[in-house]
mmCIF file of C-alpha atoms in Angstrom:
data_model
loop_
_atom_site.group_PDB
_atom_site.id
_atom_site.type_symbol
_atom_site.label_atom_id
_atom_site.label_comp_id
_atom_site.label_asym_id
_atom_site.label_seq_id
_atom_site.Cartn_x
_atom_site.Cartn_y
_atom_site.Cartn_z
ATOM 1 C CA UNK A 1 0.037 -0.109 -0.089
ATOM 2 C CA UNK A 2 1.395 3.460 -1.021
ATOM 3 C CA UNK A 3 0.324 6.759 0.357
ATOM 4 C CA UNK A 4 -0.667 9.529 -2.088
ATOM 5 C CA UNK A 5 -1.007 13.156 -1.640
ATOM 6 C CA UNK A 6 -0.634 16.530 -3.582
ATOM 7 C CA UNK A 7 2.951 17.922 -3.947
ATOM 8 C CA UNK A 8 1.536 21.255 -5.273
ATOM 9 C CA UNK A 9 -0.146 22.248 -2.150
ATOM 10 C CA UNK A 10 1.175 25.557 -0.717
ATOM 11 C CA UNK A 11 -0.963 25.175 2.448
ATOM 12 C CA UNK A 12 0.668 26.038 5.661
ATOM 13 C CA UNK A 13 -0.805 22.993 7.495
ATOM 14 C CA UNK A 14 0.891 19.609 7.709
ATOM 15 C CA UNK A 15 -0.109 16.999 5.224
ATOM 16 C CA UNK A 16 -1.231 14.360 7.803
ATOM 17 C CA UNK A 17 -2.110 10.748 6.627
ATOM 18 C CA UNK A 18 -5.745 11.312 7.173
ATOM 19 C CA UNK A 19 -5.660 13.696 4.247
ATOM 20 C CA UNK A 20 -4.015 11.241 1.939
ATOM 21 C CA UNK A 21 -5.412 8.448 -0.533
ATOM 22 C CA UNK A 22 -4.099 4.986 -0.400
ATOM 23 C CA UNK A 23 -3.572 2.552 -3.342
ATOM 24 C CA UNK A 24 -2.317 -1.121 -3.554
ATOM 25 C CA UNK A 25 0.456 -1.317 -6.338
ATOM 26 C CA UNK A 26 3.383 -3.198 -7.110
ATOM 27 C CA UNK A 27 6.948 -1.780 -7.118
ATOM 28 C CA UNK A 28 6.916 -2.010 -10.916
ATOM 29 C CA UNK A 29 3.556 0.074 -11.105
ATOM 30 C CA UNK A 30 5.094 2.575 -8.762
ATOM 31 C CA UNK A 31 8.320 3.019 -10.933
ATOM 32 C CA UNK A 32 6.177 3.198 -14.200
ATOM 33 C CA UNK A 33 4.001 5.891 -12.761
ATOM 34 C CA UNK A 34 7.085 7.733 -11.381
ATOM 35 C CA UNK A 35 8.707 7.628 -14.773
ATOM 36 C CA UNK A 36 5.549 8.859 -16.536
ATOM 37 C CA UNK A 37 5.198 5.654 -18.493
ATOM 38 C CA UNK A 38 1.286 5.874 -19.213
ATOM 39 C CA UNK A 39 -1.858 4.942 -17.627
ATOM 40 C CA UNK A 40 -1.939 1.309 -18.716
ATOM 41 C CA UNK A 41 1.399 0.375 -16.997
ATOM 42 C CA UNK A 42 0.759 2.718 -14.019
ATOM 43 C CA UNK A 43 -2.462 0.716 -13.276
ATOM 44 C CA UNK A 44 -3.847 1.902 -9.823
ATOM 45 C CA UNK A 45 -1.997 5.248 -10.130
ATOM 46 C CA UNK A 46 -3.914 6.143 -13.373
ATOM 47 C CA UNK A 47 -6.053 8.880 -11.541
ATOM 48 C CA UNK A 48 -2.957 10.537 -10.070
ATOM 49 C CA UNK A 49 -0.751 12.732 -12.228
ATOM 50 C CA UNK A 50 2.842 12.361 -11.064
ATOM 51 C CA UNK A 51 3.382 16.204 -11.528
ATOM 52 C CA UNK A 52 0.749 16.990 -9.063
ATOM 53 C CA UNK A 53 1.294 13.877 -6.515
ATOM 54 C CA UNK A 54 3.844 12.231 -4.559
ATOM 55 C CA UNK A 55 3.662 8.434 -3.468
ATOM 56 C CA UNK A 56 5.255 6.827 -0.435
ATOM 57 C CA UNK A 57 5.585 3.332 0.600
ATOM 58 C CA UNK A 58 6.389 3.802 4.179
ATOM 59 C CA UNK A 59 6.851 1.491 7.295
ATOM 60 C CA UNK A 60 7.129 -1.550 5.233
ATOM 61 C CA UNK A 61 8.785 -4.165 7.622
ATOM 62 C CA UNK A 62 11.338 -6.133 5.765
ATOM 63 C CA UNK A 63 10.484 -9.404 7.828
ATOM 64 C CA UNK A 64 7.182 -9.084 5.850
ATOM 65 C CA UNK A 65 8.545 -7.878 2.470
ATOM 66 C CA UNK A 66 11.126 -10.809 2.350
ATOM 67 C CA UNK A 67 9.167 -13.428 4.225
ATOM 68 C CA UNK A 68 9.986 -15.895 1.395
ATOM 69 C CA UNK A 69 13.594 -14.825 1.198
ATOM 70 C CA UNK A 70 14.838 -14.285 4.754
ATOM 71 C CA UNK A 71 18.454 -14.558 3.682
ATOM 72 C CA UNK A 72 18.056 -10.953 2.568
ATOM 73 C CA UNK A 73 17.580 -9.842 6.028
ATOM 74 C CA UNK A 74 21.172 -10.812 6.961
ATOM 75 C CA UNK A 75 22.436 -8.139 4.611
ATOM 76 C CA UNK A 76 21.237 -5.333 6.751
ATOM 77 C CA UNK A 77 23.925 -4.862 9.418
ATOM 78 C CA UNK A 78 23.757 -2.676 12.287
ATOM 79 C CA UNK A 79 26.723 -4.003 14.070
ATOM 80 C CA UNK A 80 28.958 -0.926 13.177
ATOM 81 C CA UNK A 81 26.738 1.211 15.262
ATOM 82 C CA UNK A 82 26.970 -0.944 18.446
ATOM 83 C CA UNK A 83 24.216 -3.573 17.800
ATOM 84 C CA UNK A 84 25.697 -6.871 16.964
ATOM 85 C CA UNK A 85 23.057 -9.329 15.581
ATOM 86 C CA UNK A 86 20.690 -6.641 14.726
ATOM 87 C CA UNK A 87 19.671 -7.040 11.002
ATOM 88 C CA UNK A 88 16.745 -6.553 8.468
ATOM 89 C CA UNK A 89 14.471 -8.562 10.794
ATOM 90 C CA UNK A 90 14.193 -5.337 13.132
ATOM 91 C CA UNK A 91 14.206 -3.006 10.147
ATOM 92 C CA UNK A 92 11.698 -1.040 7.808
ATOM 93 C CA UNK A 93 11.814 -0.068 4.302
ATOM 94 C CA UNK A 94 10.861 3.286 2.895
ATOM 95 C CA UNK A 95 10.441 4.000 -0.903
ATOM 96 C CA UNK A 96 9.150 7.511 -2.138
ATOM 97 C CA UNK A 97 8.995 9.780 -4.949
ATOM 98 C CA UNK A 98 10.151 13.432 -5.191
ATOM 99 C CA UNK A 99 8.047 15.620 -2.503
ATOM 100 C CA UNK A 100 6.978 12.547 -0.369
ATOM 101 C CA UNK A 101 7.430 13.674 3.303
ATOM 102 C CA UNK A 102 6.242 12.711 6.736
ATOM 103 C CA UNK A 103 4.743 15.527 8.900
ATOM 104 C CA UNK A 104 6.860 16.820 11.809
ATOM 105 C CA UNK A 105 6.573 14.308 14.819
ATOM 106 C CA UNK A 106 8.536 12.691 17.569
ATOM 107 C CA UNK A 107 8.545 8.902 18.252
ATOM 108 C CA UNK A 108 7.474 7.928 21.855
ATOM 109 C CA UNK A 109 9.659 4.830 21.893
ATOM 110 C CA UNK A 110 13.285 4.335 21.426
ATOM 111 C CA UNK A 111 15.921 5.850 19.187
ATOM 112 C CA UNK A 112 16.304 5.635 15.478
ATOM 113 C CA UNK A 113 19.061 4.656 12.929
ATOM 114 C CA UNK A 114 18.371 5.501 9.351
ATOM 115 C CA UNK A 115 20.512 4.246 6.328
ATOM 116 C CA UNK A 116 20.031 6.094 2.871
ATOM 117 C CA UNK A 117 20.166 3.528 0.109
ATOM 118 C CA UNK A 118 19.001 5.578 -2.864
ATOM 119 C CA UNK A 119 18.262 9.401 -3.568
ATOM 120 C CA UNK A 120 18.507 12.131 -1.080
ATOM 121 C CA UNK A 121 16.183 12.952 1.923
ATOM 122 C CA UNK A 122 16.328 16.096 3.918
ATOM 123 C CA UNK A 123 15.821 15.875 7.684
ATOM 124 C CA UNK A 124 14.604 18.900 9.642
ATOM 125 C CA UNK A 125 15.276 18.116 13.304
ATOM 126 C CA UNK A 126 14.308 19.775 16.744
ATOM 127 C CA UNK A 127 15.570 18.837 20.132
ATOM 128 C CA UNK A 128 13.068 17.642 22.794
ATOM 129 C CA UNK A 129 13.262 20.919 24.794
ATOM 130 C CA UNK A 130 11.592 22.590 21.798
ATOM 131 C CA UNK A 131 8.405 20.542 22.286
ATOM 132 C CA UNK A 132 6.409 23.649 23.510
ATOM 133 C CA UNK A 133 7.378 25.543 20.398
ATOM 134 C CA UNK A 134 6.316 22.635 18.031
ATOM 135 C CA UNK A 135 2.634 22.785 19.366
ATOM 136 C CA UNK A 136 2.190 18.985 19.862
ATOM 137 C CA UNK A 137 -1.034 17.223 19.241
ATOM 138 C CA UNK A 138 -2.337 13.723 19.278
ATOM 139 C CA UNK A 139 -4.767 14.129 16.516
ATOM 140 C CA UNK A 140 -4.520 12.463 14.109
ATOM 141 C CA UNK A 141 -3.852 9.760 16.714
ATOM 142 C CA UNK A 142 -1.331 6.967 16.118
ATOM 143 C CA UNK A 143 0.398 5.133 18.960
ATOM 144 C CA UNK A 144 4.001 6.268 19.506
ATOM 145 C CA UNK A 145 3.812 9.282 17.313
ATOM 146 C CA UNK A 146 3.310 12.835 18.869
ATOM 147 C CA UNK A 147 2.565 15.129 15.760
ATOM 148 C CA UNK A 148 3.341 18.876 15.370
ATOM 149 C CA UNK A 149 0.629 21.291 14.336
ATOM 150 C CA UNK A 150 3.245 23.375 12.403
ATOM 151 C CA UNK A 151 4.141 22.769 8.741
ATOM 152 C CA UNK A 152 7.915 23.252 9.433
ATOM 153 C CA UNK A 153 8.802 24.140 5.862
ATOM 154 C CA UNK A 154 5.856 26.730 5.403
ATOM 155 C CA UNK A 155 4.937 27.702 9.076
ATOM 156 C CA UNK A 156 1.773 29.713 9.880
ATOM 157 C CA UNK A 157 3.420 32.061 12.279
ATOM 158 C CA UNK A 158 0.179 33.975 12.933
ATOM 159 C CA UNK A 159 -1.178 30.891 14.598
ATOM 160 C CA UNK A 160 2.085 29.296 15.841
ATOM 161 C CA UNK A 161 4.316 32.357 16.838
ATOM 162 C CA UNK A 162 6.495 30.250 19.171
ATOM 163 C CA UNK A 163 7.733 28.143 16.434
ATOM 164 C CA UNK A 164 10.250 31.026 15.758
ATOM 165 C CA UNK A 165 12.030 30.018 18.980
ATOM 166 C CA UNK A 166 12.676 26.390 17.751
ATOM 167 C CA UNK A 167 16.069 25.293 17.110
ATOM 168 C CA UNK A 168 16.108 23.733 13.551
ATOM 169 C CA UNK A 169 18.875 21.240 12.602
ATOM 170 C CA UNK A 170 18.916 20.609 8.944
ATOM 171 C CA UNK A 171 20.962 17.645 7.327
ATOM 172 C CA UNK A 172 20.640 16.151 3.766
ATOM 173 C CA UNK A 173 21.293 12.356 3.817
ATOM 174 C CA UNK A 174 23.070 10.978 0.879
ATOM 175 C CA UNK A 175 23.094 7.315 -0.334
ATOM 176 C CA UNK A 176 25.597 5.352 1.970
ATOM 177 C CA UNK A 177 25.054 7.782 5.007
ATOM 178 C CA UNK A 178 23.463 6.880 8.229
ATOM 179 C CA UNK A 179 21.552 9.144 10.354
ATOM 180 C CA UNK A 180 21.225 8.658 14.232
ATOM 181 C CA UNK A 181 18.189 10.244 15.609
ATOM 182 C CA UNK A 182 18.129 10.459 19.418
ATOM 183 C CA UNK A 183 15.223 9.689 21.701
ATOM 184 C CA UNK A 184 12.358 12.282 21.486
ATOM 185 C CA UNK A 185 13.863 14.465 18.698
ATOM 186 C CA UNK A 186 11.358 15.971 16.491
ATOM 187 C CA UNK A 187 11.630 15.482 12.756
ATOM 188 C CA UNK A 188 10.215 16.290 9.469
ATOM 189 C CA UNK A 189 11.611 14.177 6.382
ATOM 190 C CA UNK A 190 11.333 14.915 2.733
ATOM 191 C CA UNK A 191 12.390 12.991 -0.428
ATOM 192 C CA UNK A 192 14.206 15.515 -2.610
ATOM 193 C CA UNK A 193 15.071 13.085 -5.649
ATOM 194 C CA UNK A 194 12.863 11.302 -8.084
ATOM 195 C CA UNK A 195 13.256 8.000 -6.143
ATOM 196 C CA UNK A 196 14.488 7.620 -2.543
ATOM 197 C CA UNK A 197 15.096 4.386 -0.527
ATOM 198 C CA UNK A 198 15.746 4.164 3.037
ATOM 199 C CA UNK A 199 16.033 1.368 5.653
ATOM 200 C CA UNK A 200 15.552 2.220 9.388
ATOM 201 C CA UNK A 201 15.595 0.466 12.643
ATOM 202 C CA UNK A 202 14.048 1.709 15.960
ATOM 203 C CA UNK A 203 16.241 0.893 18.890
ATOM 204 C CA UNK A 204 14.415 -0.091 22.107
ATOM 205 C CA UNK A 205 15.489 1.812 25.209
ATOM 206 C CA UNK A 206 15.201 1.505 28.980
ATOM 207 C CA UNK A 207 12.879 4.451 29.042
ATOM 208 C CA UNK A 208 10.258 2.686 26.830
ATOM 209 C CA UNK A 209 8.761 0.778 29.609
ATOM 210 C CA UNK A 210 7.302 3.885 31.226
ATOM 211 C CA UNK A 211 6.693 5.313 27.627
ATOM 212 C CA UNK A 212 4.327 2.420 26.956
ATOM 213 C CA UNK A 213 2.393 3.381 30.133
ATOM 214 C CA UNK A 214 2.213 6.919 28.977
ATOM 215 C CA UNK A 215 1.127 5.713 25.391
ATOM 216 C CA UNK A 216 -1.724 3.459 26.989
ATOM 217 C CA UNK A 217 -3.100 6.499 29.048
ATOM 218 C CA UNK A 218 -3.069 8.688 25.829
ATOM 219 C CA UNK A 219 -4.821 6.182 23.810
ATOM 220 C CA UNK A 220 -7.534 5.680 26.532
ATOM 221 C CA UNK A 221 -8.145 9.547 26.746
ATOM 222 C CA UNK A 222 -8.048 10.230 23.005
ATOM 223 C CA UNK A 223 -10.376 7.149 22.040
ATOM 224 C CA UNK A 224 -12.811 7.936 24.856
ATOM 225 C CA UNK A 225 -13.313 11.574 24.145
ATOM 226 C CA UNK A 226 -13.126 11.389 20.258
ATOM 227 C CA UNK A 227 -15.448 8.222 19.986
ATOM 228 C CA UNK A 228 -17.935 9.969 22.221
ATOM 229 C CA UNK A 229 -17.852 13.198 20.149
ATOM 230 C CA UNK A 230 -18.599 11.165 16.872
ATOM 231 C CA UNK A 231 -19.050 7.325 17.396
ATOM 232 C CA UNK A 232 -19.248 6.727 13.578
ATOM 233 C CA UNK A 233 -16.377 8.625 12.150
ATOM 234 C CA UNK A 234 -13.122 7.313 13.325
ATOM 235 C CA UNK A 235 -11.486 8.172 9.987
ATOM 236 C CA UNK A 236 -11.513 11.904 10.924
ATOM 237 C CA UNK A 237 -9.092 11.508 13.910
ATOM 238 C CA UNK A 238 -7.442 7.874 13.719
ATOM 239 C CA UNK A 239 -4.515 7.537 11.495
ATOM 240 C CA UNK A 240 -5.507 4.963 8.640
ATOM 241 C CA UNK A 241 -2.807 2.533 9.563
ATOM 242 C CA UNK A 242 -3.496 2.504 13.156
ATOM 243 C CA UNK A 243 -5.274 -0.930 13.323
ATOM 244 C CA UNK A 244 -5.625 -1.410 17.050
ATOM 245 C CA UNK A 245 -9.243 -1.447 18.570
ATOM 246 C CA UNK A 246 -10.467 1.659 20.161
ATOM 247 C CA UNK A 247 -13.034 0.178 22.642
ATOM 248 C CA UNK A 248 -12.768 1.301 26.241
ATOM 249 C CA UNK A 249 -12.527 -2.283 27.427
ATOM 250 C CA UNK A 250 -9.553 -2.988 25.075
ATOM 251 C CA UNK A 251 -7.976 0.263 26.152
ATOM 252 C CA UNK A 252 -8.231 -0.690 29.890
ATOM 253 C CA UNK A 253 -6.647 -3.981 29.136
ATOM 254 C CA UNK A 254 -3.913 -2.374 27.392
ATOM 255 C CA UNK A 255 -3.297 0.070 30.217
ATOM 256 C CA UNK A 256 -3.138 -2.431 32.782
ATOM 257 C CA UNK A 257 -0.900 -4.675 30.655
ATOM 258 C CA UNK A 258 1.460 -1.853 30.156
ATOM 259 C CA UNK A 259 1.680 -1.215 33.874
ATOM 260 C CA UNK A 260 2.056 -4.885 34.786
ATOM 261 C CA UNK A 261 4.937 -4.978 32.216
ATOM 262 C CA UNK A 262 6.596 -1.927 33.702
ATOM 263 C CA UNK A 263 6.450 -3.363 37.249
ATOM 264 C CA UNK A 264 7.710 -6.616 36.224
ATOM 265 C CA UNK A 265 10.544 -5.097 34.466
ATOM 266 C CA UNK A 266 11.269 -3.077 37.590
ATOM 267 C CA UNK A 267 11.585 -6.291 39.823
ATOM 268 C CA UNK A 268 13.952 -7.699 37.075
ATOM 269 C CA UNK A 269 16.156 -4.646 37.082
ATOM 270 C CA UNK A 270 16.387 -4.638 41.041
ATOM 271 C CA UNK A 271 17.835 -8.094 40.884
ATOM 272 C CA UNK A 272 20.638 -7.047 38.572
ATOM 273 C CA UNK A 273 23.983 -5.479 39.667
ATOM 274 C CA UNK A 274 25.099 -2.137 38.023
ATOM 275 C CA UNK A 275 27.682 -4.003 36.015
ATOM 276 C CA UNK A 276 25.059 -6.474 34.652
ATOM 277 C CA UNK A 277 22.763 -3.637 33.774
ATOM 278 C CA UNK A 278 25.520 -2.153 31.534
ATOM 279 C CA UNK A 279 26.201 -5.142 29.575
ATOM 280 C CA UNK A 280 24.275 -4.382 26.275
ATOM 281 C CA UNK A 281 21.938 -7.319 25.279
ATOM 282 C CA UNK A 282 22.692 -9.688 28.100
ATOM 283 C CA UNK A 283 19.656 -8.878 30.263
ATOM 284 C CA UNK A 284 16.704 -7.985 28.371
ATOM 285 C CA UNK A 285 12.969 -8.324 28.932
ATOM 286 C CA UNK A 286 10.218 -9.057 26.335
ATOM 287 C CA UNK A 287 8.533 -5.868 25.167
ATOM 288 C CA UNK A 288 6.614 -4.842 22.125
ATOM 289 C CA UNK A 289 8.649 -3.069 19.270
ATOM 290 C CA UNK A 290 7.471 0.340 18.166
ATOM 291 C CA UNK A 291 3.946 -0.269 17.544
ATOM 292 C CA UNK A 292 3.486 1.800 14.655
ATOM 293 C CA UNK A 293 2.316 -0.413 11.578
ATOM 294 C CA UNK A 294 2.796 -3.475 13.542
ATOM 295 C CA UNK A 295 0.382 -6.332 14.697
ATOM 296 C CA UNK A 296 -0.451 -5.850 18.487
ATOM 297 C CA UNK A 297 0.986 -9.301 19.175
ATOM 298 C CA UNK A 298 4.501 -8.657 17.465
ATOM 299 C CA UNK A 299 7.160 -8.729 20.140
ATOM 300 C CA UNK A 300 10.872 -8.216 20.308
ATOM 301 C CA UNK A 301 13.731 -8.279 22.728
ATOM 302 C CA UNK A 302 14.417 -5.283 24.769
ATOM 303 C CA UNK A 303 17.989 -3.628 24.772
ATOM 304 C CA UNK A 304 19.509 -1.514 27.269
ATOM 305 C CA UNK A 305 19.905 2.196 26.456
ATOM 306 C CA UNK A 306 22.725 2.582 23.821
ATOM 307 C CA UNK A 307 23.166 6.365 24.610
ATOM 308 C CA UNK A 308 24.289 7.860 27.909
ATOM 309 C CA UNK A 309 26.256 10.726 29.142
ATOM 310 C CA UNK A 310 29.972 10.716 28.958
ATOM 311 C CA UNK A 311 31.737 10.364 32.326
ATOM 312 C CA UNK A 312 33.283 13.624 33.513
ATOM 313 C CA UNK A 313 35.881 14.648 36.291
ATOM 314 C CA UNK A 314 37.200 11.624 38.184
ATOM 315 C CA UNK A 315 34.471 9.281 36.804
ATOM 316 C CA UNK A 316 35.693 6.609 34.526
ATOM 317 C CA UNK A 317 33.845 5.292 31.670
ATOM 318 C CA UNK A 318 32.993 1.608 32.187
ATOM 319 C CA UNK A 319 32.292 0.658 28.656
ATOM 320 C CA UNK A 320 32.989 1.887 25.164
ATOM 321 C CA UNK A 321 30.949 4.764 24.042
ATOM 322 C CA UNK A 322 28.411 3.918 21.305
ATOM 323 C CA UNK A 323 27.434 6.130 18.482
ATOM 324 C CA UNK A 324 30.761 8.134 18.873
ATOM 325 C CA UNK A 325 33.521 7.496 16.409
ATOM 326 C CA UNK A 326 31.555 7.033 13.207
ATOM 327 C CA UNK A 327 28.930 9.911 13.436
ATOM 328 C CA UNK A 328 29.368 13.635 12.927
ATOM 329 C CA UNK A 329 26.905 15.775 15.117
ATOM 330 C CA UNK A 330 24.206 17.828 13.350
ATOM 331 C CA UNK A 331 24.559 21.417 14.898
ATOM 332 C CA UNK A 332 21.792 24.032 15.092
ATOM 333 C CA UNK A 333 21.670 26.409 12.084
ATOM 334 C CA UNK A 334 21.928 30.185 11.940
ATOM 335 C CA UNK A 335 19.023 31.656 10.302
ATOM 336 C CA UNK A 336 21.221 34.166 8.354
ATOM 337 C CA UNK A 337 23.495 31.463 6.867
ATOM 338 C CA UNK A 338 21.197 28.843 5.708
ATOM 339 C CA UNK A 339 18.146 28.383 3.840
ATOM 340 C CA UNK A 340 15.019 26.573 4.813
ATOM 341 C CA UNK A 341 15.984 23.774 2.207
ATOM 342 C CA UNK A 342 19.182 22.626 4.116
ATOM 343 C CA UNK A 343 22.953 22.666 3.269
ATOM 344 C CA UNK A 344 24.679 22.554 0.081
ATOM 345 C CA UNK A 345 26.167 19.404 -1.388
ATOM 346 C CA UNK A 346 29.698 21.063 -1.185
ATOM 347 C CA UNK A 347 29.383 21.232 2.505
ATOM 348 C CA UNK A 348 28.783 17.530 2.800
ATOM 349 C CA UNK A 349 31.680 16.600 0.549
ATOM 350 C CA UNK A 350 34.004 18.979 2.812
ATOM 351 C CA UNK A 351 32.999 17.313 5.818
ATOM 352 C CA UNK A 352 33.494 13.814 4.558
ATOM 353 C CA UNK A 353 36.918 14.832 3.113
ATOM 354 C CA UNK A 354 38.092 16.582 6.355
ATOM 355 C CA UNK A 355 37.141 13.592 8.486
ATOM 356 C CA UNK A 356 38.950 11.037 6.393
ATOM 357 C CA UNK A 357 36.248 8.452 7.217
ATOM 358 C CA UNK A 358 33.888 6.495 5.185
ATOM 359 C CA UNK A 359 30.444 7.772 4.412
ATOM 360 C CA UNK A 360 28.341 6.540 6.902
ATOM 361 C CA UNK A 361 28.049 9.761 8.629
ATOM 362 C CA UNK A 362 25.638 12.743 9.637
ATOM 363 C CA UNK A 363 26.251 16.139 8.111
ATOM 364 C CA UNK A 364 24.980 19.466 9.459
ATOM 365 C CA UNK A 365 23.344 22.761 8.573
ATOM 366 C CA UNK A 366 22.342 25.837 10.856
ATOM 367 C CA UNK A 367 19.520 27.726 12.396
ATOM 368 C CA UNK A 368 18.347 29.334 15.835
ATOM 369 C CA UNK A 369 18.403 29.521 19.631
ATOM 370 C CA UNK A 370 16.143 28.251 22.417
ATOM 371 C CA UNK A 371 14.091 30.478 24.718
ATOM 372 C CA UNK A 372 12.213 29.665 27.883
ATOM 373 C CA UNK A 373 8.698 28.333 27.695
ATOM 374 C CA UNK A 374 5.676 30.471 27.497
ATOM 375 C CA UNK A 375 3.312 30.706 30.571
ATOM 376 C CA UNK A 376 -0.306 29.747 30.018
ATOM 377 C CA UNK A 377 -2.677 32.370 31.783
ATOM 378 C CA UNK A 378 -5.490 30.759 33.824
ATOM 379 C CA UNK A 379 -9.009 32.204 33.525
ATOM 380 C CA UNK A 380 -10.553 33.357 36.697
ATOM 381 C CA UNK A 381 -14.059 33.139 35.503
ATOM 382 C CA UNK A 382 -15.983 31.019 33.098
ATOM 383 C CA UNK A 383 -17.139 33.143 30.186
ATOM 384 C CA UNK A 384 -20.257 31.820 28.467
ATOM 385 C CA UNK A 385 -20.686 34.504 25.822
ATOM 386 C CA UNK A 386 -19.446 32.839 22.671
ATOM 387 C CA UNK A 387 -19.098 36.349 21.179
ATOM 388 C CA UNK A 388 -16.294 37.344 23.624
ATOM 389 C CA UNK A 389 -14.584 34.051 23.993
ATOM 390 C CA UNK A 390 -14.042 31.374 21.360
ATOM 391 C CA UNK A 391 -15.505 27.888 21.956
ATOM 392 C CA UNK A 392 -13.315 25.186 23.240
ATOM 393 C CA UNK A 393 -13.335 22.000 21.041
ATOM 394 C CA UNK A 394 -12.697 18.444 22.107
ATOM 395 C CA UNK A 395 -9.299 18.864 20.350
ATOM 396 C CA UNK A 396 -8.480 21.823 22.362
ATOM 397 C CA UNK A 397 -9.200 19.819 25.549
ATOM 398 C CA UNK A 398 -7.129 16.843 24.383
ATOM 399 C CA UNK A 399 -4.225 19.026 23.496
ATOM 400 C CA UNK A 400 -3.935 19.815 27.215
ATOM 401 C CA UNK A 401 -4.916 16.415 28.797
ATOM 402 C CA UNK A 402 -2.547 14.421 26.665
ATOM 403 C CA UNK A 403 0.357 17.066 26.608
ATOM 404 C CA UNK A 404 3.486 15.036 27.045
ATOM 405 C CA UNK A 405 4.333 16.705 30.226
ATOM 406 C CA UNK A 406 0.907 16.046 31.679
ATOM 407 C CA UNK A 407 0.836 12.469 30.590
ATOM 408 C CA UNK A 408 4.208 11.853 32.139
ATOM 409 C CA UNK A 409 2.942 13.055 35.547
ATOM 410 C CA UNK A 410 -0.238 10.963 35.326
ATOM 411 C CA UNK A 411 1.903 7.879 34.408
ATOM 412 C CA UNK A 412 4.050 8.407 37.517
ATOM 413 C CA UNK A 413 1.169 8.835 39.724
ATOM 414 C CA UNK A 414 -0.577 5.653 38.366
ATOM 415 C CA UNK A 415 2.636 3.631 38.827
ATOM 416 C CA UNK A 416 2.999 5.024 42.306
ATOM 417 C CA UNK A 417 -0.454 4.155 43.222
ATOM 418 C CA UNK A 418 -0.090 0.460 41.712
ATOM 419 C CA UNK A 419 3.153 -0.051 43.667
ATOM 420 C CA UNK A 420 1.622 1.063 47.061
ATOM 421 C CA UNK A 421 -1.205 -1.511 46.283
ATOM 422 C CA UNK A 422 1.166 -4.416 45.822
#
């Protein structure tokens, strides 16, 4: 299945998946359509002019794509980045045409390694501390994805003025290069060549145990309020690829399961010594992978966190530092020195040449500084006159209830309550 959307739109709103069309097509049909070889060859794309639409085959898990040829999975090797044994079985395939993009979002679970196979992709990245400036929302709802209301390449600053304070990091990823996206970094990704092919792998982290509890709370609140608002129209707020049931009973079971898994993991961790905790891969607990586009029953082994602070002062590093020698950091860009479209090709060549290393590296661009968070004024009185006060929608309420900071606090309170009851 491929996602289709207009690439000529100049709207300053993000192009969410709920706004897209979907077609089932073969790779041959996609390539024929993308090359403009005619309606008869393009088949399911016959109603879509490739000069007006982009197409994206995203989140295609390699284990499913190559289920009849599993030897291919061994050719995807992540061991150079500190994950021996991790291969295509834990990886996803992305194939897109020029203009294909994912709206700006952060992933609730893990960190991310992305390998560019063909064509170039431009990544716009923002650090976790800029979350307020990105105007987070859970509509459309998809487990593990917190979306931004801002179209970061064409922002509506009248409605989202705080976005000016966000630190944008821009990098153009070339074939043969690998990008490491740290936990909870916002990212908007766009294909800038006629055909782009990428492979990525989400790396499970220790923090994911509580993150799953937070996601279960979010899911329960979003489904309860949105289903009550319009029980017959889930398409308006549920991402098309989110296949998990939305009934309150199922969501209660999911929340209790996430809490139980967290507490069980905590018991296991308490029995391990600090040295044992640091041995990557030796002590792992069963936990679901990033749920996006996965069956609810798909599970994988949990790895310990691959990134941690470097030792300072008299402290000694007790293990080799992952993600250190083969990656170049992506720095924030200076607004007056770079365009919104990213860095020049010559910048990348210079970096690679000066480093003297092979191509699997990050490259940087420039942009802006962070400022403190804006305070939200509290109303002293409830105003009923709609002419003086705009009405509050269900989505407005949800933006407050499922704000990442609020959900984090609720999860901690729930876990404390459950622990005390044990």
